[in-house]
Amino acid sequence: MVSIQSGAAFAKQLFPAIGPAGTTTLRVGFAALILLALRRPWRRSLSMRDLGAVALYGGALGLMNLLFYLSLRTVPLGIAVAIEFAGPLAVALWGSRRPADFAWIGLAVLGLALLLPLGDASGVDPLGAALALAAGGCWALYIVFGQAAGRAGGPAAVALGMTVAAVLVAPVGIAQAGADLLVPATLAAGLAVAVLSSALPYSLEMFALTRMPRPAFGILMSLEPAIAALAAMPLLGEVPSPLQWFAILCVSAASIGMTASARRRT
């Protein structure tokens, strides 16, 4: 999580040079190349149905990254991640019927209500918040489609999905940044973002998941909005207000509660 959010903060510093779409293009493009070299998915044959599942997964992945980076133009990193967390929370809450689950729903709604531009107190740009919320919707689809793609393609699905994401995002990034994408310093920065935000954290996640229970992993992942806010303070100078900190912690606490509740049901 520290790697992902440090990469996001570093990526935001590239916006003046190549814009959020150009930055997304470099991130997913380099990540696809790295994952293709590591996973070599061409060694496994997939049916048309399997390829369709991978294509949906890759499409959700590409849109999620693009919309999230677009939101970062006007929304602080920690707040954008907290709003985006509505996606995985919605997946976790789907089908919940226990009374305790509705308490966690209420806590998540409270946090989001304090962050979303529903009144004068939030101070959050409405368009940026909408983009972050749309990225959360794509995150939910990424989870759902990722399960199907994982069953269809196994480890190769990640590399193929990232390739689909790169193909989807590249035209938008090229249209926005053009030849500026090929500046050597920009390419080097894009490679660093891809390593920090995709290649390294995906590897660390796989390492962690083989050595700890999934519910414990989910509880730790719930700290991501707070980690994003902490990373943005020294790297971007973005300091949330006390009310925004409270809202971010509400979203994280709701995610922790839902994960713990799911563990008890299991």
PDB file of C-alpha atoms in Angstrom:
ATOM      1  CA  MET A   1       0.000   0.000   0.000  1.00  0.00           C
ATOM      2  CA  VAL A   2       2.884   2.364   0.726  1.00  0.00           C
ATOM      3  CA  SER A   3       4.318   1.521  -2.696  1.00  0.00           C
ATOM      4  CA  ILE A   4       0.990   2.044  -4.499  1.00  0.00           C
ATOM      5  CA  GLN A   5       0.208   5.367  -2.861  1.00  0.00           C
ATOM      6  CA  SER A   6       3.769   6.677  -3.162  1.00  0.00           C
ATOM      7  CA  GLY A   7       3.552   5.797  -6.860  1.00  0.00           C
ATOM      8  CA  ALA A   8       0.238   7.670  -7.120  1.00  0.00           C
ATOM      9  CA  ALA A   9       1.776  10.747  -5.478  1.00  0.00           C
ATOM     10  CA  PHE A  10       4.740  10.551  -7.849  1.00  0.00           C
ATOM     11  CA  ALA A  11       2.377  10.099 -10.802  1.00  0.00           C
ATOM     12  CA  LYS A  12       0.464  13.255  -9.858  1.00  0.00           C
ATOM     13  CA  GLN A  13       3.701  15.235 -10.245  1.00  0.00           C
ATOM     14  CA  LEU A  14       3.791  14.175 -13.926  1.00  0.00           C
ATOM     15  CA  PHE A  15       0.412  15.776 -14.681  1.00  0.00           C
ATOM     16  CA  PRO A  16       1.829  19.205 -15.660  1.00  0.00           C
ATOM     17  CA  ALA A  17       4.024  17.529 -18.307  1.00  0.00           C
ATOM     18  CA  ILE A  18       1.764  14.855 -19.845  1.00  0.00           C
ATOM     19  CA  GLY A  19      -1.580  15.109 -18.060  1.00  0.00           C
ATOM     20  CA  PRO A  20      -3.429  12.366 -16.171  1.00  0.00           C
ATOM     21  CA  ALA A  21      -4.280  10.383 -19.328  1.00  0.00           C
ATOM     22  CA  GLY A  22      -0.653  10.428 -20.485  1.00  0.00           C
ATOM     23  CA  THR A  23       0.484   9.346 -17.028  1.00  0.00           C
ATOM     24  CA  THR A  24      -2.050   6.507 -17.024  1.00  0.00           C
ATOM     25  CA  THR A  25      -0.798   5.398 -20.431  1.00  0.00           C
ATOM     26  CA  LEU A  26       2.802   5.154 -19.236  1.00  0.00           C
ATOM     27  CA  ARG A  27       1.794   3.389 -16.035  1.00  0.00           C
ATOM     28  CA  VAL A  28      -0.359   0.653 -17.570  1.00  0.00           C
ATOM     29  CA  GLY A  29       1.843   0.390 -20.676  1.00  0.00           C
ATOM     30  CA  PHE A  30       5.057  -0.273 -18.774  1.00  0.00           C
ATOM     31  CA  ALA A  31       3.201  -2.474 -16.263  1.00  0.00           C
ATOM     32  CA  ALA A  32       1.834  -4.572 -19.141  1.00  0.00           C
ATOM     33  CA  LEU A  33       5.324  -5.029 -20.599  1.00  0.00           C
ATOM     34  CA  ILE A  34       6.737  -6.038 -17.213  1.00  0.00           C
ATOM     35  CA  LEU A  35       3.925  -8.503 -16.499  1.00  0.00           C
ATOM     36  CA  LEU A  36       4.082  -9.994 -20.008  1.00  0.00           C
ATOM     37  CA  ALA A  37       7.805 -10.632 -19.534  1.00  0.00           C
ATOM     38  CA  LEU A  38       7.256 -12.193 -16.110  1.00  0.00           C
ATOM     39  CA  ARG A  39       4.084 -14.223 -16.778  1.00  0.00           C
ATOM     40  CA  ARG A  40       4.522 -15.098 -20.507  1.00  0.00           C
ATOM     41  CA  PRO A  41       0.768 -15.712 -20.973  1.00  0.00           C
ATOM     42  CA  TRP A  42       1.207 -16.914 -24.568  1.00  0.00           C
ATOM     43  CA  ARG A  43       2.265 -20.297 -23.169  1.00  0.00           C
ATOM     44  CA  ARG A  44      -1.368 -20.974 -22.163  1.00  0.00           C
ATOM     45  CA  SER A  45      -4.233 -21.300 -24.640  1.00  0.00           C
ATOM     46  CA  LEU A  46      -7.560 -19.685 -23.764  1.00  0.00           C
ATOM     47  CA  SER A  47     -11.028 -20.192 -25.194  1.00  0.00           C
ATOM     48  CA  MET A  48     -13.045 -17.306 -26.622  1.00  0.00           C
ATOM     49  CA  ARG A  49     -15.117 -17.260 -23.436  1.00  0.00           C
ATOM     50  CA  ASP A  50     -11.975 -17.023 -21.318  1.00  0.00           C
ATOM     51  CA  LEU A  51     -10.643 -14.214 -23.512  1.00  0.00           C
ATOM     52  CA  GLY A  52     -13.952 -12.384 -23.079  1.00  0.00           C
ATOM     53  CA  ALA A  53     -13.622 -12.599 -19.290  1.00  0.00           C
ATOM     54  CA  VAL A  54     -10.062 -11.276 -19.493  1.00  0.00           C
ATOM     55  CA  ALA A  55     -11.168  -8.448 -21.809  1.00  0.00           C
ATOM     56  CA  LEU A  56     -13.856  -7.320 -19.327  1.00  0.00           C
ATOM     57  CA  TYR A  57     -11.333  -7.479 -16.500  1.00  0.00           C
ATOM     58  CA  GLY A  58      -8.790  -5.458 -18.486  1.00  0.00           C
ATOM     59  CA  GLY A  59     -11.389  -2.894 -19.520  1.00  0.00           C
ATOM     60  CA  ALA A  60     -12.420  -2.327 -15.901  1.00  0.00           C
ATOM     61  CA  LEU A  61      -8.757  -2.068 -14.901  1.00  0.00           C
ATOM     62  CA  GLY A  62      -7.945   0.511 -17.573  1.00  0.00           C
ATOM     63  CA  LEU A  63     -10.989   2.695 -16.866  1.00  0.00           C
ATOM     64  CA  MET A  64     -10.381   2.474 -13.115  1.00  0.00           C
ATOM     65  CA  ASN A  65      -6.831   3.815 -13.489  1.00  0.00           C
ATOM     66  CA  LEU A  66      -7.793   6.521 -15.987  1.00  0.00           C
ATOM     67  CA  LEU A  67     -10.758   7.834 -13.993  1.00  0.00           C
ATOM     68  CA  PHE A  68      -8.777   7.784 -10.747  1.00  0.00           C
ATOM     69  CA  TYR A  69      -5.901   9.787 -12.221  1.00  0.00           C
ATOM     70  CA  LEU A  70      -8.384  12.225 -13.764  1.00  0.00           C
ATOM     71  CA  SER A  71      -9.893  12.743 -10.317  1.00  0.00           C
ATOM     72  CA  LEU A  72      -6.472  13.551  -8.865  1.00  0.00           C
ATOM     73  CA  ARG A  73      -6.308  16.753 -10.925  1.00  0.00           C
ATOM     74  CA  THR A  74      -8.621  18.465  -8.428  1.00  0.00           C
ATOM     75  CA  VAL A  75      -9.021  16.092  -5.458  1.00  0.00           C
ATOM     76  CA  PRO A  76      -6.319  15.325  -2.845  1.00  0.00           C
ATOM     77  CA  LEU A  77      -4.943  11.793  -3.014  1.00  0.00           C
ATOM     78  CA  GLY A  78      -6.186  10.564   0.359  1.00  0.00           C
ATOM     79  CA  ILE A  79      -9.712  11.863  -0.237  1.00  0.00           C
ATOM     80  CA  ALA A  80      -9.837  10.396  -3.762  1.00  0.00           C
ATOM     81  CA  VAL A  81      -8.820   6.950  -2.456  1.00  0.00           C
ATOM     82  CA  ALA A  82     -11.427   7.138   0.317  1.00  0.00           C
ATOM     83  CA  ILE A  83     -14.173   8.025  -2.181  1.00  0.00           C
ATOM     84  CA  GLU A  84     -12.962   5.308  -4.575  1.00  0.00           C
ATOM     85  CA  PHE A  85     -13.240   2.776  -1.732  1.00  0.00           C
ATOM     86  CA  ALA A  86     -17.024   2.947  -2.220  1.00  0.00           C
ATOM     87  CA  GLY A  87     -16.506   0.363  -4.990  1.00  0.00           C
ATOM     88  CA  PRO A  88     -14.973  -2.493  -2.989  1.00  0.00           C
ATOM     89  CA  LEU A  89     -17.244  -1.626  -0.059  1.00  0.00           C
ATOM     90  CA  ALA A  90     -20.269  -2.061  -2.331  1.00  0.00           C
ATOM     91  CA  VAL A  91     -18.985  -5.491  -3.380  1.00  0.00           C
ATOM     92  CA  ALA A  92     -18.439  -6.467   0.261  1.00  0.00           C
ATOM     93  CA  LEU A  93     -21.873  -5.221   1.266  1.00  0.00           C
ATOM     94  CA  TRP A  94     -23.724  -6.898  -1.606  1.00  0.00           C
ATOM     95  CA  GLY A  95     -26.051  -9.476  -0.166  1.00  0.00           C
ATOM     96  CA  SER A  96     -25.356  -8.526   3.471  1.00  0.00           C
ATOM     97  CA  ARG A  97     -28.319  -9.097   5.731  1.00  0.00           C
ATOM     98  CA  ARG A  98     -26.893  -9.117   9.291  1.00  0.00           C
ATOM     99  CA  PRO A  99     -27.787  -6.103  11.486  1.00  0.00           C
ATOM    100  CA  ALA A 100     -24.098  -5.418  12.161  1.00  0.00           C
ATOM    101  CA  ASP A 101     -23.490  -5.083   8.431  1.00  0.00           C
ATOM    102  CA  PHE A 102     -25.974  -2.236   8.227  1.00  0.00           C
ATOM    103  CA  ALA A 103     -24.065  -0.444  10.984  1.00  0.00           C
ATOM    104  CA  TRP A 104     -20.939  -0.623   8.841  1.00  0.00           C
ATOM    105  CA  ILE A 105     -22.974   0.605   5.862  1.00  0.00           C
ATOM    106  CA  GLY A 106     -24.056   3.603   7.928  1.00  0.00           C
ATOM    107  CA  LEU A 107     -20.471   4.345   8.927  1.00  0.00           C
ATOM    108  CA  ALA A 108     -19.300   4.166   5.299  1.00  0.00           C
ATOM    109  CA  VAL A 109     -22.175   6.412   4.169  1.00  0.00           C
ATOM    110  CA  LEU A 110     -21.273   8.918   6.887  1.00  0.00           C
ATOM    111  CA  GLY A 111     -17.653   9.034   5.747  1.00  0.00           C
ATOM    112  CA  LEU A 112     -18.604   9.414   2.094  1.00  0.00           C
ATOM    113  CA  ALA A 113     -21.222  12.062   2.900  1.00  0.00           C
ATOM    114  CA  LEU A 114     -18.552  14.130   4.638  1.00  0.00           C
ATOM    115  CA  LEU A 115     -16.183  13.792   1.670  1.00  0.00           C
ATOM    116  CA  LEU A 116     -18.574  14.171  -1.253  1.00  0.00           C
ATOM    117  CA  PRO A 117     -19.541  17.728  -2.257  1.00  0.00           C
ATOM    118  CA  LEU A 118     -23.011  17.519  -0.744  1.00  0.00           C
ATOM    119  CA  GLY A 119     -22.612  20.780   1.180  1.00  0.00           C
ATOM    120  CA  ASP A 120     -20.248  23.639   1.814  1.00  0.00           C
ATOM    121  CA  ALA A 121     -18.289  21.773   4.492  1.00  0.00           C
ATOM    122  CA  SER A 122     -16.573  19.222   2.237  1.00  0.00           C
ATOM    123  CA  GLY A 123     -14.463  21.588   0.147  1.00  0.00           C
ATOM    124  CA  VAL A 124     -14.100  18.833  -2.493  1.00  0.00           C
ATOM    125  CA  ASP A 125     -14.385  19.580  -6.221  1.00  0.00           C
ATOM    126  CA  PRO A 126     -17.660  18.055  -7.511  1.00  0.00           C
ATOM    127  CA  LEU A 127     -16.253  16.846 -10.851  1.00  0.00           C
ATOM    128  CA  GLY A 128     -13.188  15.322  -9.198  1.00  0.00           C
ATOM    129  CA  ALA A 129     -15.374  13.577  -6.628  1.00  0.00           C
ATOM    130  CA  ALA A 130     -17.620  12.222  -9.390  1.00  0.00           C
ATOM    131  CA  LEU A 131     -14.583  10.862 -11.243  1.00  0.00           C
ATOM    132  CA  ALA A 132     -13.286   9.212  -8.059  1.00  0.00           C
ATOM    133  CA  LEU A 133     -16.729   7.696  -7.458  1.00  0.00           C
ATOM    134  CA  ALA A 134     -16.815   6.420 -11.064  1.00  0.00           C
ATOM    135  CA  ALA A 135     -13.344   4.919 -10.505  1.00  0.00           C
ATOM    136  CA  GLY A 136     -14.801   3.164  -7.453  1.00  0.00           C
ATOM    137  CA  GLY A 137     -17.537   1.711  -9.649  1.00  0.00           C
ATOM    138  CA  CYS A 138     -14.865   0.394 -12.017  1.00  0.00           C
ATOM    139  CA  TRP A 139     -12.986  -1.003  -8.990  1.00  0.00           C
ATOM    140  CA  ALA A 140     -16.125  -2.983  -8.095  1.00  0.00           C
ATOM    141  CA  LEU A 141     -16.337  -4.312 -11.667  1.00  0.00           C
ATOM    142  CA  TYR A 142     -12.597  -5.062 -11.554  1.00  0.00           C
ATOM    143  CA  ILE A 143     -13.176  -7.276  -8.503  1.00  0.00           C
ATOM    144  CA  VAL A 144     -16.132  -9.100 -10.042  1.00  0.00           C
ATOM    145  CA  PHE A 145     -14.547  -9.531 -13.479  1.00  0.00           C
ATOM    146  CA  GLY A 146     -11.168 -10.310 -11.906  1.00  0.00           C
ATOM    147  CA  GLN A 147     -12.582 -13.366 -10.180  1.00  0.00           C
ATOM    148  CA  ALA A 148     -13.913 -14.695 -13.489  1.00  0.00           C
ATOM    149  CA  ALA A 149     -10.696 -13.822 -15.323  1.00  0.00           C
ATOM    150  CA  GLY A 150      -8.599 -15.488 -12.634  1.00  0.00           C
ATOM    151  CA  ARG A 151     -10.582 -18.702 -12.954  1.00  0.00           C
ATOM    152  CA  ALA A 152     -10.246 -18.554 -16.733  1.00  0.00           C
ATOM    153  CA  GLY A 153      -6.633 -17.510 -17.158  1.00  0.00           C
ATOM    154  CA  GLY A 154      -4.927 -18.014 -13.814  1.00  0.00           C
ATOM    155  CA  PRO A 155      -1.785 -15.890 -13.288  1.00  0.00           C
ATOM    156  CA  ALA A 156      -1.699 -15.089 -17.000  1.00  0.00           C
ATOM    157  CA  ALA A 157      -4.962 -13.141 -16.618  1.00  0.00           C
ATOM    158  CA  VAL A 158      -3.179 -10.287 -14.848  1.00  0.00           C
ATOM    159  CA  ALA A 159      -0.707  -9.792 -17.703  1.00  0.00           C
ATOM    160  CA  LEU A 160      -3.386 -10.104 -20.385  1.00  0.00           C
ATOM    161  CA  GLY A 161      -5.761  -7.834 -18.492  1.00  0.00           C
ATOM    162  CA  MET A 162      -3.098  -5.166 -18.086  1.00  0.00           C
ATOM    163  CA  THR A 163      -2.386  -5.413 -21.818  1.00  0.00           C
ATOM    164  CA  VAL A 164      -6.059  -4.825 -22.588  1.00  0.00           C
ATOM    165  CA  ALA A 165      -5.996  -1.848 -20.210  1.00  0.00           C
ATOM    166  CA  ALA A 166      -2.955  -0.405 -21.989  1.00  0.00           C
ATOM    167  CA  VAL A 167      -4.577  -0.767 -25.416  1.00  0.00           C
ATOM    168  CA  LEU A 168      -7.749   0.889 -24.109  1.00  0.00           C
ATOM    169  CA  VAL A 169      -6.010   3.840 -22.437  1.00  0.00           C
ATOM    170  CA  ALA A 170      -3.204   4.484 -24.939  1.00  0.00           C
ATOM    171  CA  PRO A 171      -5.289   6.394 -27.546  1.00  0.00           C
ATOM    172  CA  VAL A 172      -6.548   8.790 -24.856  1.00  0.00           C
ATOM    173  CA  GLY A 173      -3.061   9.333 -23.461  1.00  0.00           C
ATOM    174  CA  ILE A 174      -1.505   9.835 -26.892  1.00  0.00           C
ATOM    175  CA  ALA A 175      -4.217  12.324 -27.824  1.00  0.00           C
ATOM    176  CA  GLN A 176      -3.552  14.301 -24.649  1.00  0.00           C
ATOM    177  CA  ALA A 177       0.261  14.186 -24.420  1.00  0.00           C
ATOM    178  CA  GLY A 178       1.433  13.339 -27.954  1.00  0.00           C
ATOM    179  CA  ALA A 179       5.187  13.296 -28.448  1.00  0.00           C
ATOM    180  CA  ASP A 180       5.773  14.451 -24.856  1.00  0.00           C
ATOM    181  CA  LEU A 181       5.301  10.819 -23.847  1.00  0.00           C
ATOM    182  CA  LEU A 182       8.573   9.950 -25.591  1.00  0.00           C
ATOM    183  CA  VAL A 183      10.785  12.401 -23.691  1.00  0.00           C
ATOM    184  CA  PRO A 184      13.460  10.197 -22.019  1.00  0.00           C
ATOM    185  CA  ALA A 185      13.016  11.742 -18.566  1.00  0.00           C
ATOM    186  CA  THR A 186       9.247  11.299 -18.814  1.00  0.00           C
ATOM    187  CA  LEU A 187       9.618   7.677 -19.910  1.00  0.00           C
ATOM    188  CA  ALA A 188      11.910   6.997 -16.949  1.00  0.00           C
ATOM    189  CA  ALA A 189       9.408   8.603 -14.575  1.00  0.00           C
ATOM    190  CA  GLY A 190       6.573   6.584 -16.119  1.00  0.00           C
ATOM    191  CA  LEU A 191       8.563   3.380 -15.634  1.00  0.00           C
ATOM    192  CA  ALA A 192       9.098   4.276 -11.973  1.00  0.00           C
ATOM    193  CA  VAL A 193       5.351   4.876 -11.544  1.00  0.00           C
ATOM    194  CA  ALA A 194       4.581   1.516 -13.190  1.00  0.00           C
ATOM    195  CA  VAL A 195       6.987  -0.313 -10.871  1.00  0.00           C
ATOM    196  CA  LEU A 196       5.772   1.462  -7.721  1.00  0.00           C
ATOM    197  CA  SER A 197       2.062   1.354  -8.538  1.00  0.00           C
ATOM    198  CA  SER A 198       1.707  -2.000 -10.322  1.00  0.00           C
ATOM    199  CA  ALA A 199       4.629  -4.403 -10.692  1.00  0.00           C
ATOM    200  CA  LEU A 200       6.065  -4.191  -7.157  1.00  0.00           C
ATOM    201  CA  PRO A 201       2.790  -4.073  -5.156  1.00  0.00           C
ATOM    202  CA  TYR A 202       1.208  -6.892  -7.188  1.00  0.00           C
ATOM    203  CA  SER A 203       4.244  -9.054  -6.399  1.00  0.00           C
ATOM    204  CA  LEU A 204       4.119  -8.119  -2.717  1.00  0.00           C
ATOM    205  CA  GLU A 205       0.391  -8.876  -2.581  1.00  0.00           C
ATOM    206  CA  MET A 206       0.923 -12.351  -4.024  1.00  0.00           C
ATOM    207  CA  PHE A 207       3.736 -12.923  -1.498  1.00  0.00           C
ATOM    208  CA  ALA A 208       1.524 -11.769   1.394  1.00  0.00           C
ATOM    209  CA  LEU A 209      -1.557 -13.733   0.347  1.00  0.00           C
ATOM    210  CA  THR A 210       0.378 -17.003   0.432  1.00  0.00           C
ATOM    211  CA  ARG A 211       1.518 -16.347   4.001  1.00  0.00           C
ATOM    212  CA  MET A 212      -1.478 -14.836   5.802  1.00  0.00           C
ATOM    213  CA  PRO A 213      -5.238 -15.451   6.007  1.00  0.00           C
ATOM    214  CA  ARG A 214      -7.325 -13.591   3.429  1.00  0.00           C
ATOM    215  CA  PRO A 215      -9.501 -11.851   6.081  1.00  0.00           C
ATOM    216  CA  ALA A 216      -6.395 -10.489   7.780  1.00  0.00           C
ATOM    217  CA  PHE A 217      -5.143  -9.301   4.394  1.00  0.00           C
ATOM    218  CA  GLY A 218      -8.478  -7.571   3.781  1.00  0.00           C
ATOM    219  CA  ILE A 219      -8.358  -5.812   7.155  1.00  0.00           C
ATOM    220  CA  LEU A 220      -4.876  -4.482   6.435  1.00  0.00           C
ATOM    221  CA  MET A 221      -5.955  -3.332   2.961  1.00  0.00           C
ATOM    222  CA  SER A 222      -8.714  -1.299   4.625  1.00  0.00           C
ATOM    223  CA  LEU A 223      -6.046   1.088   5.868  1.00  0.00           C
ATOM    224  CA  GLU A 224      -5.287   2.221   2.295  1.00  0.00           C
ATOM    225  CA  PRO A 225      -7.230   5.533   2.400  1.00  0.00           C
ATOM    226  CA  ALA A 226      -5.353   6.578   5.538  1.00  0.00           C
ATOM    227  CA  ILE A 227      -2.013   5.479   4.042  1.00  0.00           C
ATOM    228  CA  ALA A 228      -2.796   7.467   0.885  1.00  0.00           C
ATOM    229  CA  ALA A 229      -3.485  10.585   2.949  1.00  0.00           C
ATOM    230  CA  LEU A 230      -0.257  10.095   4.914  1.00  0.00           C
ATOM    231  CA  ALA A 231       1.783   9.580   1.719  1.00  0.00           C
ATOM    232  CA  ALA A 232       0.330  12.725   0.140  1.00  0.00           C
ATOM    233  CA  MET A 233       1.344  14.943   3.051  1.00  0.00           C
ATOM    234  CA  PRO A 234       5.146  14.880   2.528  1.00  0.00           C
ATOM    235  CA  LEU A 235       5.129  14.098  -1.215  1.00  0.00           C
ATOM    236  CA  LEU A 236       2.402  16.491  -2.397  1.00  0.00           C
ATOM    237  CA  GLY A 237       1.850  18.831   0.521  1.00  0.00           C
ATOM    238  CA  GLU A 238      -1.807  17.775   0.760  1.00  0.00           C
ATOM    239  CA  VAL A 239      -2.978  17.963   4.373  1.00  0.00           C
ATOM    240  CA  PRO A 240      -6.589  16.864   5.055  1.00  0.00           C
ATOM    241  CA  SER A 241      -8.685  18.924   7.437  1.00  0.00           C
ATOM    242  CA  PRO A 242      -9.743  17.363  10.766  1.00  0.00           C
ATOM    243  CA  LEU A 243     -13.212  16.702   9.308  1.00  0.00           C
ATOM    244  CA  GLN A 244     -11.699  15.022   6.242  1.00  0.00           C
ATOM    245  CA  TRP A 245      -9.447  12.886   8.451  1.00  0.00           C
ATOM    246  CA  PHE A 246     -12.528  11.801  10.401  1.00  0.00           C
ATOM    247  CA  ALA A 247     -14.321  10.908   7.157  1.00  0.00           C
ATOM    248  CA  ILE A 248     -11.326   8.929   5.846  1.00  0.00           C
ATOM    249  CA  LEU A 249     -11.129   6.979   9.110  1.00  0.00           C
ATOM    250  CA  CYS A 250     -14.894   6.271   8.927  1.00  0.00           C
ATOM    251  CA  VAL A 251     -14.449   4.674   5.484  1.00  0.00           C
ATOM    252  CA  SER A 252     -11.471   2.618   6.672  1.00  0.00           C
ATOM    253  CA  ALA A 253     -13.292   1.527   9.837  1.00  0.00           C
ATOM    254  CA  ALA A 254     -16.339   0.459   7.806  1.00  0.00           C
ATOM    255  CA  SER A 255     -14.127  -1.636   5.530  1.00  0.00           C
ATOM    256  CA  ILE A 256     -12.379  -3.232   8.530  1.00  0.00           C
ATOM    257  CA  GLY A 257     -15.754  -3.989  10.135  1.00  0.00           C
ATOM    258  CA  MET A 258     -17.151  -5.565   6.968  1.00  0.00           C
ATOM    259  CA  THR A 259     -14.033  -7.705   6.513  1.00  0.00           C
ATOM    260  CA  ALA A 260     -14.162  -8.894  10.126  1.00  0.00           C
ATOM    261  CA  SER A 261     -17.899  -9.591   9.785  1.00  0.00           C
ATOM    262  CA  ALA A 262     -17.301 -11.648   6.639  1.00  0.00           C
ATOM    263  CA  ARG A 263     -14.600 -13.585   8.496  1.00  0.00           C
ATOM    264  CA  ARG A 264     -17.028 -14.464  11.292  1.00  0.00           C
ATOM    265  CA  ARG A 265     -19.642 -15.632   8.758  1.00  0.00           C
ATOM    266  CA  THR A 266     -17.021 -17.849   7.132  1.00  0.00           C
TER     267      THR A 266
END
